[in-house]
Short mmCIF file of C-alpha atoms and ligand atoms in Angstrom, two decimals:
data_model
loop_
_atom_site.label_atom_id
_atom_site.label_comp_id
_atom_site.label_asym_id
_atom_site.label_seq_id
_atom_site.Cartn_x
_atom_site.Cartn_y
_atom_site.Cartn_z
CA MET I 186 -17.98 17.67 -16.85
CA GLY I 187 -19.41 16.12 -20.02
CA SER I 188 -22.84 14.85 -20.97
CA ASP I 189 -25.41 13.01 -18.89
CA TYR I 190 -26.53 9.55 -20.06
CA ILE I 191 -29.30 7.05 -19.52
CA ILE I 192 -28.82 3.40 -20.42
CA LYS I 193 -32.32 2.02 -20.99
CA ASN I 194 -33.75 -1.46 -20.71
CA ALA I 195 -30.53 -3.31 -19.91
CA THR I 196 -29.76 -6.29 -17.71
CA VAL I 197 -27.85 -4.71 -14.85
CA VAL I 198 -25.32 -6.92 -13.08
CA SER I 199 -24.69 -4.46 -10.29
CA VAL I 200 -22.29 -6.38 -7.99
CA ASP I 201 -24.13 -4.44 -5.27
CA LYS I 202 -25.73 -6.86 -2.80
CA ASP I 203 -28.74 -4.57 -2.23
CA ILE I 204 -29.46 -4.19 -5.97
CA GLY I 205 -28.39 -7.56 -7.34
CA THR I 206 -29.00 -8.44 -11.00
CA VAL I 207 -32.04 -6.72 -12.54
CA SER I 208 -33.46 -7.19 -16.03
CA ASN I 209 -35.24 -4.43 -18.01
CA CYS I 210 -33.40 -1.89 -15.89
CA ASP I 211 -32.21 1.69 -16.51
CA VAL I 212 -29.01 3.35 -15.29
CA LEU I 213 -28.93 7.16 -15.10
CA ILE I 214 -25.55 8.91 -15.17
CA GLU I 215 -25.39 12.59 -14.23
CA LYS I 216 -22.25 14.70 -13.80
CA GLY I 217 -20.04 11.61 -14.00
CA VAL I 218 -21.89 9.85 -11.18
CA ILE I 219 -24.37 6.96 -11.19
CA ALA I 220 -27.49 8.90 -10.19
CA ALA I 221 -30.11 6.13 -10.20
CA VAL I 222 -30.60 2.44 -11.03
CA GLY I 223 -34.03 0.88 -11.60
CA PRO I 224 -36.82 0.10 -14.07
CA ASP I 225 -38.45 2.98 -16.00
CA LEU I 226 -36.47 5.75 -14.34
CA GLN I 227 -37.95 9.25 -14.46
CA TYR I 228 -35.56 12.19 -14.82
CA SER I 229 -35.65 15.94 -15.30
CA SER I 230 -32.25 16.30 -17.04
CA LYS I 231 -31.84 15.67 -20.77
CA PRO I 232 -29.48 12.72 -20.91
CA ILE I 233 -28.19 11.03 -24.06
CA VAL I 234 -30.01 7.69 -24.42
CA ILE I 235 -28.04 4.46 -24.81
CA ASP I 236 -30.15 1.44 -25.74
CA GLY I 237 -29.47 -1.42 -23.36
CA THR I 238 -31.70 -4.01 -25.05
CA ASN I 239 -29.94 -7.40 -25.13
CA ALA I 240 -27.01 -5.86 -23.29
CA ILE I 241 -25.49 -6.23 -19.83
CA VAL I 242 -24.40 -3.23 -17.76
CA SER I 243 -21.70 -4.13 -15.25
CA PRO I 244 -18.99 -2.33 -13.29
CA GLY I 245 -15.65 -1.84 -15.04
CA PHE I 246 -12.94 -4.34 -14.17
CA ILE I 247 -10.31 -3.38 -11.63
CA ASP I 248 -6.82 -4.65 -12.42
CA THR I 249 -4.74 -4.41 -9.26
CA HIS I 250 -1.36 -5.45 -10.62
CA ARG I 251 0.15 -4.49 -13.98
CA HIS I 252 3.54 -3.50 -15.33
CA THR I 253 1.91 -1.42 -18.03
CA TRP I 254 5.19 -0.24 -19.59
CA GLN I 255 5.78 -3.75 -21.00
CA THR I 256 3.13 -3.33 -23.70
CA GLN I 257 5.84 -3.38 -26.42
CA LEU I 258 7.00 -6.81 -25.21
CA ARG I 259 3.74 -8.71 -25.71
CA THR I 260 4.15 -12.43 -26.42
CA ILE I 261 7.93 -12.37 -25.86
CA GLY I 262 7.46 -14.37 -22.66
CA SER I 263 4.85 -16.84 -23.90
CA ASP I 264 6.97 -19.80 -22.73
CA TYR I 265 8.88 -18.11 -19.91
CA VAL I 266 9.28 -19.27 -16.34
CA LEU I 267 9.94 -16.55 -13.78
CA SER I 268 13.74 -16.64 -14.08
CA ASP I 269 13.50 -16.12 -17.89
CA TYR I 270 11.25 -13.15 -17.23
CA ILE I 271 13.61 -11.60 -14.67
CA LEU I 272 16.63 -12.05 -16.93
CA ASN I 273 15.06 -10.73 -20.13
CA LEU I 274 12.47 -8.15 -19.05
CA ARG I 275 14.10 -6.73 -15.97
CA GLN I 276 17.76 -6.99 -16.91
CA ILE I 277 17.74 -6.33 -20.65
CA TYR I 278 14.55 -4.90 -22.20
CA GLY I 279 13.69 -2.53 -19.34
CA ALA I 280 17.08 -0.84 -19.54
CA SER I 281 16.52 -0.33 -23.29
CA TYR I 282 13.42 1.83 -22.84
CA THR I 283 13.67 5.49 -23.79
CA VAL I 284 11.37 8.13 -22.28
CA HIS I 285 9.07 7.92 -25.31
CA ASP I 286 8.97 4.11 -25.09
CA ALA I 287 7.77 4.43 -21.48
CA TYR I 288 5.07 6.87 -22.59
CA LEU I 289 3.87 4.66 -25.46
CA GLY I 290 3.92 1.49 -23.34
CA ASN I 291 1.71 3.09 -20.73
CA TYR I 292 -0.54 4.94 -23.20
CA CYS I 293 -1.17 1.93 -25.46
CA GLY I 294 -1.38 -0.45 -22.49
CA ALA I 295 -4.03 1.72 -20.87
CA LEU I 296 -5.95 1.96 -24.17
CA ASP I 297 -5.82 -1.82 -24.56
CA SER I 298 -7.13 -2.12 -21.00
CA ILE I 299 -10.07 0.18 -21.72
CA ASP I 300 -10.84 -1.77 -24.90
CA ASN I 301 -11.12 -4.88 -22.70
CA GLY I 302 -13.29 -3.24 -20.05
CA ILE I 303 -10.62 -2.47 -17.46
CA THR I 304 -11.50 0.94 -16.06
CA TYR I 305 -9.00 1.03 -13.17
CA LEU I 306 -5.38 0.00 -13.16
CA ILE I 307 -2.65 -0.30 -10.55
CA ASP I 308 0.39 0.57 -12.61
CA HIS I 309 3.39 -0.99 -10.83
CA SER I 310 5.88 1.07 -12.77
CA HIS I 311 9.41 -0.32 -12.58
CA ILE I 312 10.53 1.48 -15.74
CA ILE I 313 11.78 4.63 -14.04
CA ASN I 314 15.12 4.85 -15.84
CA SER I 315 15.13 8.63 -15.28
CA PRO I 316 12.80 11.24 -13.73
CA GLU I 317 11.56 11.93 -17.28
CA HIS I 318 10.50 8.29 -17.58
CA ALA I 319 8.24 8.76 -14.54
CA ASP I 320 6.63 11.85 -16.06
CA ALA I 321 6.14 10.08 -19.40
CA ALA I 322 4.58 6.99 -17.81
CA ILE I 323 2.11 9.19 -15.93
CA LYS I 324 1.29 11.15 -19.09
CA GLY I 325 0.54 7.87 -20.89
CA LEU I 326 -2.09 7.02 -18.28
CA GLN I 327 -3.48 10.57 -18.34
CA ASP I 328 -3.80 10.65 -22.13
CA ALA I 329 -5.67 7.34 -22.18
CA LYS I 330 -8.18 8.73 -19.63
CA ILE I 331 -8.09 5.56 -17.56
CA ARG I 332 -8.60 5.61 -13.78
CA ALA I 333 -5.34 4.45 -12.22
CA THR I 334 -2.90 4.60 -9.37
CA PHE I 335 0.62 5.20 -10.60
CA CYS I 336 2.93 3.26 -8.29
CA TYR I 337 6.43 4.65 -8.59
CA ALA I 338 8.79 1.66 -8.25
CA MET I 339 12.22 1.76 -6.68
CA TYR I 340 13.67 -0.87 -9.01
CA PRO I 341 16.85 0.27 -10.83
CA ASN I 342 17.22 -1.30 -14.25
CA PRO I 343 20.88 -2.27 -14.66
CA HIS I 344 23.12 0.00 -16.71
CA TRP I 345 25.22 -1.57 -19.42
CA GLU I 346 26.97 -0.34 -22.56
CA GLY I 347 24.30 0.99 -24.92
CA SER I 348 21.46 0.95 -22.35
CA CYS I 349 19.20 3.96 -21.74
CA MET I 350 20.39 4.29 -18.14
CA ASP I 351 22.47 7.18 -16.80
CA LYS I 352 25.41 5.28 -15.32
CA GLU I 353 26.71 8.30 -13.44
CA ARG I 354 23.36 9.05 -11.79
CA GLU I 355 22.91 5.42 -10.76
CA GLU I 356 26.39 5.20 -9.26
CA LYS I 357 26.59 8.62 -7.60
CA THR I 358 23.00 8.91 -6.36
CA PRO I 359 21.64 5.34 -6.15
CA ASP I 360 18.77 6.61 -3.98
CA TRP I 361 17.48 9.20 -6.45
CA ARG I 362 14.20 7.37 -7.12
CA LEU I 363 13.08 7.52 -3.50
CA HIS I 364 13.50 11.31 -3.46
CA ASP I 365 12.06 11.76 -6.96
CA THR I 366 8.73 10.34 -5.75
CA LYS I 367 8.24 13.57 -3.79
CA ARG I 368 8.76 15.67 -6.92
CA VAL I 369 6.22 13.51 -8.79
CA ALA I 370 3.71 13.73 -5.93
CA GLU I 371 3.95 17.53 -5.92
CA LYS I 372 3.89 17.89 -9.70
CA PHE I 373 1.01 15.54 -10.56
CA PHE I 374 -0.91 14.56 -7.44
CA LYS I 375 -1.60 17.69 -5.42
CA SER I 376 -5.39 17.18 -5.32
CA SER I 377 -5.46 13.70 -3.75
CA GLN I 378 -9.25 13.17 -3.63
CA PRO I 379 -10.72 9.63 -3.75
CA GLY I 380 -12.61 10.47 -6.97
CA ASP I 381 -9.50 11.73 -8.83
CA LEU I 382 -8.82 9.82 -12.02
CA LEU I 383 -5.12 9.44 -11.23
CA ARG I 384 -3.64 8.88 -7.79
CA MET I 385 -0.13 8.48 -6.46
CA GLY I 386 1.20 5.16 -5.25
CA PHE I 387 4.52 3.52 -4.44
CA ALA I 388 6.07 0.16 -5.35
CA LEU I 389 8.61 -1.20 -2.87
CA SER I 390 12.04 -2.54 -3.71
CA GLU I 391 11.75 -6.31 -4.14
CA PRO I 392 10.97 -7.31 -0.53
CA ASP I 393 12.88 -10.59 -0.50
CA LEU I 394 16.02 -8.94 -1.92
CA THR I 395 16.00 -5.83 0.25
CA PRO I 396 17.24 -5.26 3.82
CA PHE I 397 14.26 -5.06 6.17
CA ASP I 398 15.16 -1.60 7.49
CA ARG I 399 15.19 -0.28 3.96
CA LEU I 400 11.63 -1.59 3.42
CA VAL I 401 10.56 0.16 6.61
CA GLN I 402 12.17 3.39 5.37
CA GLU I 403 10.38 3.12 2.02
CA ILE I 404 6.97 2.52 3.62
CA ASP I 405 7.43 5.45 6.01
CA TYR I 406 8.57 7.71 3.17
CA ALA I 407 5.70 6.69 0.86
CA ARG I 408 3.21 7.48 3.62
CA SER I 409 4.88 10.80 4.41
CA ILE I 410 4.40 12.04 0.82
CA GLY I 411 0.77 10.91 0.66
CA CYS I 412 0.92 7.74 -1.46
CA LYS I 413 -2.50 6.08 -1.49
CA VAL I 414 -1.32 2.57 -2.36
CA ILE I 415 1.97 0.91 -1.42
CA THR I 416 2.47 -2.28 -3.36
CA GLY I 417 5.05 -5.02 -3.79
CA HIS I 418 5.66 -8.64 -4.84
CA PHE I 419 5.33 -11.11 -1.97
CA ASN I 420 5.40 -14.88 -1.32
CA PHE I 421 5.26 -16.38 -4.79
CA GLY I 422 5.23 -20.12 -4.34
CA LYS I 423 8.42 -22.03 -5.10
CA TRP I 424 10.28 -18.70 -5.34
CA ASP I 425 9.40 -17.82 -1.71
CA PRO I 426 12.65 -17.94 0.36
CA GLY I 427 10.65 -18.10 3.62
CA ASN I 428 11.41 -14.64 5.01
CA CYS I 429 7.76 -14.18 6.14
CA ILE I 430 8.02 -10.45 5.60
CA ILE I 431 4.31 -9.82 6.17
CA ARG I 432 4.63 -11.45 9.61
CA GLN I 433 7.52 -9.09 10.33
CA PHE I 434 5.51 -6.10 9.04
CA GLY I 435 2.62 -7.16 11.28
CA GLN I 436 4.82 -7.53 14.35
CA ARG I 437 6.38 -4.11 13.70
CA GLY I 438 3.00 -2.39 13.27
CA LEU I 439 3.65 -1.49 9.63
CA LEU I 440 0.53 -2.99 8.04
CA GLY I 441 -2.29 -0.73 6.91
CA SER I 442 -5.12 -0.60 4.40
CA ASP I 443 -2.78 1.23 1.98
CA LEU I 444 -0.70 -1.93 1.48
CA LEU I 445 -1.46 -4.03 -1.60
CA LEU I 446 0.35 -7.36 -1.82
CA SER I 447 0.81 -8.87 -5.24
CA HIS I 448 0.69 -12.67 -5.44
CA GLY I 449 0.95 -13.84 -1.79
CA ASN I 450 0.51 -17.47 -2.89
CA THR I 451 2.46 -18.87 0.07
CA LEU I 452 1.36 -16.46 2.79
CA ARG I 453 1.22 -18.28 6.13
CA ASP I 454 -2.03 -18.50 8.09
CA ASP I 455 -0.91 -15.94 10.67
CA GLU I 456 0.07 -13.57 7.85
CA LEU I 457 -3.40 -13.85 6.29
CA GLU I 458 -4.81 -13.02 9.72
CA PHE I 459 -2.63 -9.91 9.90
CA ILE I 460 -3.75 -8.91 6.40
CA ALA I 461 -7.45 -9.35 7.20
CA LYS I 462 -7.11 -7.48 10.49
CA HIS I 463 -5.38 -4.47 8.93
CA GLY I 464 -7.43 -4.35 5.72
CA CYS I 465 -4.50 -4.81 3.30
CA GLY I 466 -5.33 -5.79 -0.27
CA ILE I 467 -4.16 -8.89 -2.14
CA SER I 468 -3.77 -9.14 -5.92
CA SER I 469 -3.80 -12.60 -7.47
CA THR I 470 -2.53 -12.84 -11.05
CA PRO I 471 -3.60 -16.32 -12.22
CA ASP I 472 -2.02 -16.10 -15.68
CA THR I 473 1.53 -15.49 -14.46
CA GLU I 474 1.20 -17.43 -11.22
CA LEU I 475 0.02 -20.61 -12.95
CA GLN I 476 2.53 -20.25 -15.81
CA MET I 477 5.63 -19.33 -13.86
CA GLY I 478 5.60 -21.78 -10.95
CA MET I 479 4.32 -19.27 -8.42
CA SER I 480 1.84 -21.75 -6.90
CA HIS I 481 -1.96 -21.72 -6.71
CA PRO I 482 -3.61 -18.26 -6.67
CA VAL I 483 -4.47 -17.28 -3.10
CA ALA I 484 -7.55 -15.15 -3.92
CA PHE I 485 -10.34 -17.49 -2.77
CA LYS I 486 -8.44 -18.66 0.31
CA ALA I 487 -7.68 -15.05 1.24
CA LYS I 488 -11.29 -14.03 0.67
CA ASP I 489 -12.47 -16.91 2.90
CA ARG I 490 -10.20 -15.53 5.65
CA GLY I 491 -11.72 -12.06 5.37
CA CYS I 492 -9.04 -10.40 3.21
CA SER I 493 -9.76 -8.03 0.31
CA ALA I 494 -8.88 -10.30 -2.62
CA SER I 495 -8.61 -8.95 -6.16
CA LEU I 496 -7.28 -9.83 -9.61
CA GLY I 497 -4.42 -8.48 -11.72
CA VAL I 498 -2.97 -9.07 -15.17
CA ASP I 499 0.71 -8.54 -14.13
CA VAL I 500 3.28 -8.81 -16.93
CA CYS I 501 2.43 -7.92 -20.54
CA CYS I 502 5.00 -10.31 -22.10
CA SER I 503 2.84 -13.38 -21.53
CA ALA I 504 -0.58 -12.16 -20.33
CA PRO I 505 -3.10 -10.09 -22.30
CA ALA I 506 -4.90 -7.18 -20.62
CA ASP I 507 -7.92 -9.41 -20.26
CA MET I 508 -9.78 -9.75 -16.98
CA PHE I 509 -12.25 -12.20 -18.51
CA ALA I 510 -9.30 -14.59 -18.88
CA GLN I 511 -8.11 -13.92 -15.32
CA MET I 512 -11.58 -14.61 -13.91
CA ARG I 513 -11.87 -17.88 -15.83
CA LEU I 514 -8.40 -19.10 -14.89
CA LEU I 515 -8.92 -18.26 -11.22
CA LEU I 516 -12.36 -19.81 -11.01
CA GLN I 517 -11.64 -23.05 -12.82
CA ALA I 518 -8.26 -23.56 -11.12
CA GLN I 519 -9.99 -23.16 -7.75
CA ARG I 520 -12.82 -25.51 -8.69
CA HIS I 521 -10.22 -28.06 -9.82
CA LEU I 522 -8.27 -27.70 -6.56
CA GLU I 523 -11.36 -28.25 -4.43
CA HIS I 524 -12.69 -31.14 -6.54
CA GLU I 525 -9.31 -32.87 -6.28
CA ALA I 526 -9.26 -32.44 -2.52
CA ALA I 527 -12.69 -34.07 -2.10
CA ASP I 528 -13.07 -37.76 -1.27
CA SER I 529 -15.65 -38.40 -3.99
CA ALA I 530 -17.09 -36.92 -7.17
CA PRO I 531 -18.50 -33.42 -6.54
CA LEU I 532 -22.29 -33.17 -6.26
CA LYS I 533 -22.33 -29.43 -5.49
CA MET I 534 -20.35 -26.54 -6.93
CA SER I 535 -18.49 -24.74 -4.18
CA ARG I 536 -17.39 -21.65 -6.15
CA SER I 537 -19.69 -19.52 -8.28
CA CYS I 538 -19.24 -17.18 -11.22
CA GLU I 539 -20.75 -14.46 -9.06
CA GLU I 540 -17.95 -14.83 -6.53
CA VAL I 541 -15.18 -14.37 -9.10
CA LEU I 542 -16.93 -11.41 -10.77
CA GLU I 543 -17.07 -9.80 -7.34
CA ILE I 544 -13.31 -10.37 -6.91
CA ALA I 545 -12.65 -8.73 -10.33
CA THR I 546 -14.71 -5.62 -9.49
CA MET I 547 -15.66 -4.81 -5.87
CA GLY I 548 -12.80 -6.92 -4.54
CA GLY I 549 -10.40 -4.72 -6.50
CA ALA I 550 -12.07 -1.54 -5.28
CA LYS I 551 -11.71 -2.70 -1.65
CA ALA I 552 -8.11 -3.76 -2.22
CA VAL I 553 -7.15 -0.23 -3.32
CA GLY I 554 -9.33 1.61 -0.79
CA LEU I 555 -11.88 2.88 -3.33
CA GLU I 556 -14.90 0.75 -2.37
CA LYS I 557 -17.01 3.85 -1.81
CA VAL I 558 -16.05 5.31 -5.22
CA ILE I 559 -16.01 2.48 -7.79
CA GLY I 560 -16.49 -1.30 -8.14
CA SER I 561 -20.28 -1.62 -8.45
CA ILE I 562 -23.32 -0.10 -10.17
CA THR I 563 -24.43 1.81 -7.09
CA PRO I 564 -26.06 5.26 -6.98
CA GLY I 565 -23.53 7.80 -5.76
CA LYS I 566 -20.49 6.02 -7.17
CA ARG I 567 -18.44 7.32 -10.09
CA ALA I 568 -19.75 6.00 -13.42
CA ASP I 569 -17.04 3.46 -14.38
CA LEU I 570 -19.08 0.88 -16.25
CA LEU I 571 -19.38 -1.43 -19.23
CA VAL I 572 -22.17 -2.12 -21.70
CA THR I 573 -21.63 -5.63 -23.09
CA ARG I 574 -23.81 -6.48 -26.09
CA CYS I 575 -25.07 -10.06 -26.22
CA ASP I 576 -25.39 -10.11 -30.01
CA ALA I 577 -22.35 -12.17 -31.11
CA PRO I 578 -22.99 -15.82 -32.09
CA ARG I 579 -21.12 -16.78 -28.90
CA LEU I 580 -23.50 -14.83 -26.65
CA VAL I 581 -26.94 -15.91 -27.85
CA PRO I 582 -28.69 -16.92 -25.67
CA ALA I 583 -27.47 -15.38 -22.43
CA HIS I 584 -29.66 -17.17 -19.88
CA ASP I 585 -27.35 -16.36 -17.00
CA PRO I 586 -25.93 -12.81 -17.31
CA ILE I 587 -23.18 -13.38 -14.74
CA GLY I 588 -22.17 -16.65 -16.43
CA THR I 589 -22.17 -14.75 -19.72
CA LEU I 590 -19.66 -12.22 -18.41
CA VAL I 591 -17.45 -14.69 -16.58
CA LEU I 592 -17.35 -17.66 -18.96
CA TYR I 593 -18.35 -16.49 -22.45
CA ALA I 594 -17.73 -12.80 -23.14
CA ASN I 595 -14.55 -11.11 -24.30
CA GLY I 596 -13.42 -7.56 -25.01
CA SER I 597 -14.92 -7.53 -28.50
CA ASP I 598 -18.39 -7.87 -26.97
CA ILE I 599 -17.97 -4.65 -24.98
CA ASP I 600 -19.83 -1.95 -26.87
CA THR I 601 -19.40 0.95 -24.46
CA VAL I 602 -16.93 1.78 -21.71
CA MET I 603 -17.49 4.72 -19.42
CA ILE I 604 -14.89 6.07 -17.00
CA ASN I 605 -15.87 8.85 -14.61
CA GLY I 606 -19.03 9.31 -16.70
CA GLU I 607 -17.06 9.90 -19.90
CA ILE I 608 -17.41 7.52 -22.83
CA VAL I 609 -14.00 6.11 -23.79
CA LYS I 610 -15.26 3.23 -25.96
CA SER I 611 -18.40 3.43 -28.05
CA GLY I 612 -19.88 1.19 -30.73
CA GLY I 613 -17.07 -1.27 -29.98
CA LYS I 614 -14.36 1.30 -30.81
CA LEU I 615 -12.04 3.39 -28.65
CA THR I 616 -13.03 7.06 -28.85
CA ASN I 617 -10.58 9.91 -29.57
CA VAL I 618 -7.80 7.58 -30.71
CA ASP I 619 -6.21 7.45 -34.15
CA TRP I 620 -5.24 3.81 -33.75
CA PRO I 621 -3.77 3.18 -37.25
CA ASN I 622 -1.24 6.00 -36.72
CA LEU I 623 -0.61 5.13 -33.10
CA ARG I 624 -0.10 1.50 -34.07
CA GLU I 625 2.75 2.45 -36.43
CA GLU I 626 4.35 4.58 -33.72
CA LEU I 627 4.14 1.61 -31.34
CA ARG I 628 5.68 -0.72 -33.94
CA ALA I 629 8.63 1.69 -34.40
CA SER I 630 9.15 1.74 -30.63
CA VAL I 631 9.04 -2.10 -30.54
CA ALA I 632 11.63 -2.34 -33.32
CA ALA I 633 14.02 0.02 -31.52
CA ILE I 634 13.68 -1.77 -28.16
CA VAL I 635 14.18 -5.21 -29.65
CA SER I 636 17.16 -4.13 -31.75
ZN1 ZN R 1109 4.50 -8.13 -11.01
#
């Protein structure tokens, strides 16, 4: 374990109901854990001092839905609807990825996340063109030192002349991915403790395109090999064919707190009840949902019904790894929805910045079953936190620290990022990364994929 730290004289936005938001507050980090939070802390260790004057300490963001491998395809889908995305990303570009492309996509995507204050990622990895792709994607996350759950996806990219797919393997052993998850679990995820930086997860075959019995088989198998999160795409608005799969899961006794449902925009009321009852997580991705005709994000509605609602970035081809943007989109879209539904002009704000910050941090931790480990500035939790400096012209003054984070700040304001008590961004720069060299390597990978 590395150094101990004390952040002195900061404004702490704890997202812990018992601590709240405290000005002129210290945060002590010992052995990777938040040891104490309060004014003028006394300590016997010799921590490194970080000045928190004019800065906000807050929990790292938790992104509960990302296809991290797509980092090389940024901006390609800026004007896509969902069908464009499926055709181009999941039929063409994905099948063009080599093992090294998968590594670089995940490594650079995780670094970009850290730069923007995302300290935990659900990597829904549907780039497993070969077993080596799985290993490379995991190594990318490991090398970036991000906290993540690697969700091994069953999706087979199509093989075509010149693609990076092994046609023979796909045709002779179409089920190889399901069995390869066991190899990956044994190779990388033997420890399986809640505080581990990397954990094993599973991403289902597309639920609306898969026979129900196959989904049941996948869930049972994922649980049998110890996957901590089982995720999938469900109920996305106008694309929802009405199968009500969550209702069927509920009736068959398949729901559990290990299930994480991405989108869920058109979940029926009884399905939300099932989700709340069984403690499943929901990941809203406002950027893609609002762009691609997937209907209004369900997060607030789900939260109102007692579900663990969280936020995700989703695709990289049209959405930056930016949880500030996701918070803003979600909050203002919800405010708009509720204002429009009212009979007269609004005299009271129904949704607060505090509520959406909670969704982006503790909500995410609950959705992935790590609420006792991360998600808030709480003594005893792992030290996954951000120090945001309020020095930029945009951030002076910062009367309301939560409003500052939700409505004004961006990644460039984040001075320090700590994951598991280790500093991974400092002085506004990623640590231990030779970005100019890495950038050229990434550009070469982009050129090969696009060609
Ligand atoms: Zn997705």
